[in-house]
PDB file of C-alpha atoms in Angstrom:
ATOM      1  CA  UNK A 753      -2.967  66.024   7.956  1.00 67.00           C
ATOM      2  CA  UNK A 754      -4.409  63.611  11.350  1.00 73.00           C
ATOM      3  CA  UNK A 755      -3.721  66.200  13.455  1.00 67.00           C
ATOM      4  CA  UNK A 756      -6.878  68.249  10.362  1.00 71.00           C
ATOM      5  CA  UNK A 757      -9.044  64.672  10.115  1.00 77.00           C
ATOM      6  CA  UNK A 758      -9.849  64.708  13.711  1.00 77.00           C
ATOM      7  CA  UNK A 759     -10.455  68.391  14.438  1.00 74.00           C
ATOM      8  CA  UNK A 760      -7.114  68.009  16.839  1.00 72.00           C
ATOM      9  CA  UNK A 761      -6.323  71.161  18.798  1.00 70.00           C
ATOM     10  CA  UNK A 762      -3.637  73.424  18.913  1.00 71.00           C
ATOM     11  CA  UNK A 763      -2.379  76.196  20.272  1.00 75.00           C
ATOM     12  CA  UNK A 764      -1.303  79.271  18.314  1.00 81.00           C
ATOM     13  CA  UNK A 765       1.460  80.324  18.995  1.00 87.00           C
ATOM     14  CA  UNK A 766       2.570  82.891  16.369  1.00 91.00           C
ATOM     15  CA  UNK A 767       1.256  85.546  18.508  1.00 91.00           C
ATOM     16  CA  UNK A 768       3.682  84.331  20.769  1.00 91.00           C
ATOM     17  CA  UNK A 769       6.528  84.995  19.282  1.00 94.00           C
ATOM     18  CA  UNK A 770       5.433  88.107  17.375  1.00 95.00           C
ATOM     19  CA  UNK A 771       5.191  88.973  21.576  1.00 94.00           C
ATOM     20  CA  UNK A 772       8.997  87.890  22.702  1.00 95.00           C
ATOM     21  CA  UNK A 773      10.403  89.483  18.997  1.00 96.00           C
ATOM     22  CA  UNK A 774       8.608  92.908  20.510  1.00 96.00           C
ATOM     23  CA  UNK A 775      10.263  93.120  23.708  1.00 96.00           C
ATOM     24  CA  UNK A 776      13.724  91.691  23.095  1.00 96.00           C
ATOM     25  CA  UNK A 777      14.221  93.986  20.151  1.00 97.00           C
ATOM     26  CA  UNK A 778      12.924  96.552  22.503  1.00 96.00           C
ATOM     27  CA  UNK A 779       9.428  97.368  20.693  1.00 97.00           C
ATOM     28  CA  UNK A 780       7.786  96.912  24.366  1.00 96.00           C
ATOM     29  CA  UNK A 781       9.630  96.988  27.817  1.00 95.00           C
ATOM     30  CA  UNK A 782       8.922  94.842  30.004  1.00 93.00           C
ATOM     31  CA  UNK A 783       6.418  95.683  32.102  1.00 93.00           C
ATOM     32  CA  UNK A 784       4.455  96.137  28.812  1.00 95.00           C
ATOM     33  CA  UNK A 785       5.652  92.525  28.055  1.00 95.00           C
ATOM     34  CA  UNK A 786       4.515  91.092  31.103  1.00 93.00           C
ATOM     35  CA  UNK A 787       1.263  93.446  30.531  1.00 94.00           C
ATOM     36  CA  UNK A 788       0.398  91.168  27.993  1.00 93.00           C
ATOM     37  CA  UNK A 789       0.530  87.525  29.317  1.00 92.00           C
ATOM     38  CA  UNK A 790      -1.554  89.363  32.813  1.00 92.00           C
ATOM     39  CA  UNK A 791      -2.393  93.134  32.865  1.00 93.00           C
ATOM     40  CA  UNK A 792      -1.066  92.298  37.195  1.00 92.00           C
ATOM     41  CA  UNK A 793       2.115  90.453  36.746  1.00 94.00           C
ATOM     42  CA  UNK A 794       4.293  93.720  36.614  1.00 94.00           C
ATOM     43  CA  UNK A 795       2.178  94.503  40.335  1.00 93.00           C
ATOM     44  CA  UNK A 796       3.042  91.019  41.746  1.00 94.00           C
ATOM     45  CA  UNK A 797       6.906  91.404  40.310  1.00 95.00           C
ATOM     46  CA  UNK A 798       7.337  94.955  42.662  1.00 94.00           C
ATOM     47  CA  UNK A 799       5.173  93.433  45.396  1.00 96.00           C
ATOM     48  CA  UNK A 800       7.627  90.606  45.012  1.00 96.00           C
ATOM     49  CA  UNK A 801      10.824  92.322  44.600  1.00 96.00           C
ATOM     50  CA  UNK A 802      10.261  94.352  46.979  1.00 95.00           C
ATOM     51  CA  UNK A 803       9.549  91.272  49.933  1.00 97.00           C
ATOM     52  CA  UNK A 804      12.778  89.923  48.319  1.00 97.00           C
ATOM     53  CA  UNK A 805      15.340  93.199  48.950  1.00 97.00           C
ATOM     54  CA  UNK A 806      13.068  93.352  52.960  1.00 96.00           C
ATOM     55  CA  UNK A 807      13.857  90.085  53.548  1.00 97.00           C
ATOM     56  CA  UNK A 808      16.125  86.707  54.283  1.00 97.00           C
ATOM     57  CA  UNK A 809      15.758  84.064  53.070  1.00 95.00           C
ATOM     58  CA  UNK A 810      14.102  82.813  56.748  1.00 96.00           C
ATOM     59  CA  UNK A 811      11.186  84.663  56.668  1.00 97.00           C
ATOM     60  CA  UNK A 812       8.083  83.739  55.884  1.00 98.00           C
ATOM     61  CA  UNK A 813       4.391  85.396  53.946  1.00 98.00           C
ATOM     62  CA  UNK A 814       1.637  85.406  53.200  1.00 98.00           C
ATOM     63  CA  UNK A 815      -0.678  86.969  50.646  1.00 97.00           C
ATOM     64  CA  UNK A 816      -4.604  86.399  50.906  1.00 97.00           C
ATOM     65  CA  UNK A 817      -5.688  86.601  46.973  1.00 94.00           C
ATOM     66  CA  UNK A 818      -5.346  83.772  44.101  1.00 91.00           C
ATOM     67  CA  UNK A 819      -0.923  84.638  43.419  1.00 93.00           C
ATOM     68  CA  UNK A 820       0.869  82.405  44.917  1.00 94.00           C
ATOM     69  CA  UNK A 821       3.263  83.254  42.788  1.00 95.00           C
ATOM     70  CA  UNK A 822       4.389  85.697  44.379  1.00 97.00           C
ATOM     71  CA  UNK A 823       5.412  83.633  47.185  1.00 97.00           C
ATOM     72  CA  UNK A 824       7.688  81.516  44.202  1.00 97.00           C
ATOM     73  CA  UNK A 825       9.165  85.052  42.279  1.00 96.00           C
ATOM     74  CA  UNK A 826      10.317  86.198  46.345  1.00 97.00           C
ATOM     75  CA  UNK A 827      11.635  83.213  46.844  1.00 97.00           C
ATOM     76  CA  UNK A 828       9.399  82.899  50.389  1.00 98.00           C
ATOM     77  CA  UNK A 829       7.438  80.467  52.086  1.00 97.00           C
ATOM     78  CA  UNK A 830       3.463  80.772  53.448  1.00 97.00           C
ATOM     79  CA  UNK A 831       2.716  80.092  57.059  1.00 97.00           C
ATOM     80  CA  UNK A 832       1.417  76.990  56.583  1.00 95.00           C
ATOM     81  CA  UNK A 833       0.841  75.189  54.243  1.00 95.00           C
ATOM     82  CA  UNK A 834      -1.669  76.143  51.493  1.00 96.00           C
ATOM     83  CA  UNK A 835      -0.912  79.257  48.972  1.00 95.00           C
ATOM     84  CA  UNK A 836      -4.089  80.199  47.579  1.00 94.00           C
ATOM     85  CA  UNK A 837      -7.519  81.548  49.487  1.00 95.00           C
ATOM     86  CA  UNK A 838      -9.254  79.849  47.515  1.00 94.00           C
ATOM     87  CA  UNK A 839      -7.738  76.117  48.934  1.00 95.00           C
ATOM     88  CA  UNK A 840      -8.313  78.596  52.562  1.00 96.00           C
ATOM     89  CA  UNK A 841     -12.060  78.903  51.893  1.00 94.00           C
ATOM     90  CA  UNK A 842     -12.838  75.737  49.627  1.00 94.00           C
ATOM     91  CA  UNK A 843     -11.262  73.552  52.470  1.00 95.00           C
ATOM     92  CA  UNK A 844     -12.897  75.242  55.364  1.00 94.00           C
ATOM     93  CA  UNK A 845      -8.212  76.052  55.716  1.00 96.00           C
ATOM     94  CA  UNK A 846      -9.345  79.182  57.849  1.00 97.00           C
ATOM     95  CA  UNK A 847      -8.469  78.170  61.878  1.00 96.00           C
ATOM     96  CA  UNK A 848      -5.752  76.362  60.469  1.00 97.00           C
ATOM     97  CA  UNK A 849      -4.087  79.264  58.542  1.00 97.00           C
ATOM     98  CA  UNK A 850      -4.758  81.328  62.007  1.00 96.00           C
ATOM     99  CA  UNK A 851      -3.305  78.731  63.245  1.00 97.00           C
ATOM    100  CA  UNK A 852       0.293  79.532  61.980  1.00 97.00           C
ATOM    101  CA  UNK A 853      -0.213  83.359  60.855  1.00 96.00           C
ATOM    102  CA  UNK A 854      -0.191  83.156  65.077  1.00 94.00           C
ATOM    103  CA  UNK A 855       3.170  81.152  65.156  1.00 95.00           C
ATOM    104  CA  UNK A 856       5.307  82.209  62.609  1.00 95.00           C
ATOM    105  CA  UNK A 857       4.070  85.766  62.298  1.00 95.00           C
ATOM    106  CA  UNK A 858       4.952  86.427  58.486  1.00 97.00           C
ATOM    107  CA  UNK A 859       6.706  89.411  58.080  1.00 97.00           C
ATOM    108  CA  UNK A 860       4.532  90.491  55.734  1.00 98.00           C
ATOM    109  CA  UNK A 861       1.508  90.083  54.885  1.00 97.00           C
ATOM    110  CA  UNK A 862       0.173  91.196  51.063  1.00 97.00           C
ATOM    111  CA  UNK A 863      -3.901  91.448  50.499  1.00 97.00           C
ATOM    112  CA  UNK A 864      -5.067  91.410  46.540  1.00 95.00           C
ATOM    113  CA  UNK A 865      -7.816  94.419  47.577  1.00 93.00           C
ATOM    114  CA  UNK A 866     -10.078  92.662  44.215  1.00 92.00           C
ATOM    115  CA  UNK A 867      -9.853  89.455  46.018  1.00 89.00           C
ATOM    116  CA  UNK A 868     -14.380  89.107  47.656  1.00 85.00           C
ATOM    117  CA  UNK A 869     -13.790  86.138  49.567  1.00 87.00           C
ATOM    118  CA  UNK A 870     -14.124  86.942  53.381  1.00 90.00           C
ATOM    119  CA  UNK A 871     -11.104  85.615  55.623  1.00 93.00           C
ATOM    120  CA  UNK A 872     -13.021  86.405  59.501  1.00 90.00           C
ATOM    121  CA  UNK A 873      -9.623  86.661  61.012  1.00 94.00           C
ATOM    122  CA  UNK A 874      -7.752  89.237  58.303  1.00 94.00           C
ATOM    123  CA  UNK A 875      -8.775  91.603  59.803  1.00 92.00           C
ATOM    124  CA  UNK A 876      -8.409  91.383  63.699  1.00 92.00           C
ATOM    125  CA  UNK A 877      -4.134  90.025  62.771  1.00 94.00           C
ATOM    126  CA  UNK A 878      -3.825  93.214  60.292  1.00 94.00           C
ATOM    127  CA  UNK A 879      -4.813  95.522  62.685  1.00 91.00           C
ATOM    128  CA  UNK A 880      -3.505  94.079  66.159  1.00 91.00           C
ATOM    129  CA  UNK A 881      -0.004  92.783  64.499  1.00 93.00           C
ATOM    130  CA  UNK A 882       0.570  95.088  60.711  1.00 96.00           C
ATOM    131  CA  UNK A 883       1.288  98.334  59.808  1.00 95.00           C
ATOM    132  CA  UNK A 884       0.358  99.280  56.318  1.00 96.00           C
ATOM    133  CA  UNK A 885       3.711  98.937  54.612  1.00 95.00           C
ATOM    134  CA  UNK A 886       2.815  99.602  51.027  1.00 94.00           C
ATOM    135  CA  UNK A 887       0.796  99.197  48.092  1.00 94.00           C
ATOM    136  CA  UNK A 888       1.629  98.360  44.566  1.00 92.00           C
ATOM    137  CA  UNK A 889      -1.440  98.144  42.370  1.00 91.00           C
ATOM    138  CA  UNK A 890      -4.481  96.969  44.258  1.00 93.00           C
ATOM    139  CA  UNK A 891      -1.750  94.811  46.531  1.00 96.00           C
ATOM    140  CA  UNK A 892      -1.807  95.804  49.591  1.00 96.00           C
ATOM    141  CA  UNK A 893       0.947  95.200  51.716  1.00 97.00           C
ATOM    142  CA  UNK A 894       1.766  95.233  55.552  1.00 97.00           C
ATOM    143  CA  UNK A 895       4.714  94.561  58.431  1.00 97.00           C
ATOM    144  CA  UNK A 896       4.520  92.648  61.020  1.00 96.00           C
ATOM    145  CA  UNK A 897       4.724  95.057  63.959  1.00 92.00           C
ATOM    146  CA  UNK A 898       6.363  93.035  66.513  1.00 76.00           C
ATOM    147  CA  UNK A 899      10.146  91.615  67.169  1.00 51.00           C
ATOM    148  CA  UNK A 900      10.913  90.529  64.190  1.00 42.00           C
ATOM    149  CA  UNK A 901       9.822  94.417  62.530  1.00 41.00           C
ATOM    150  CA  UNK A 902      12.338  95.681  59.621  1.00 39.00           C
TER     151      UNK A 902
END
């Protein structure tokens, strides 16, 4: 009673359980289940699976966009300390990130084309050292073309 009396907020769990049950009973496939949380989640998993399959655990990747979970899903580290583009932008980390990319030469750079903030050096880095390696919806993948390429 006290929770209702003080108007304590609660999170509606029933839709999540329905969603889960429809997945485990086969009424929803994996992509539909993932999409219920975020419509871009199936693409993130596809990108991450490609990265994990074509890199070693020592390889680094760089994601330009606000989906740092690609690092976790692919089990790969970024070249520097930033995992989200908005952190690079908000904390003025462009020069530091560029230096880290040039030092480490990440095997892949993933660009979220829907992310609107500009990274001044990224176009030059991509055109000089990387080749187009694929696309999953709004995520474009570039592969390092130097000594570490596949």
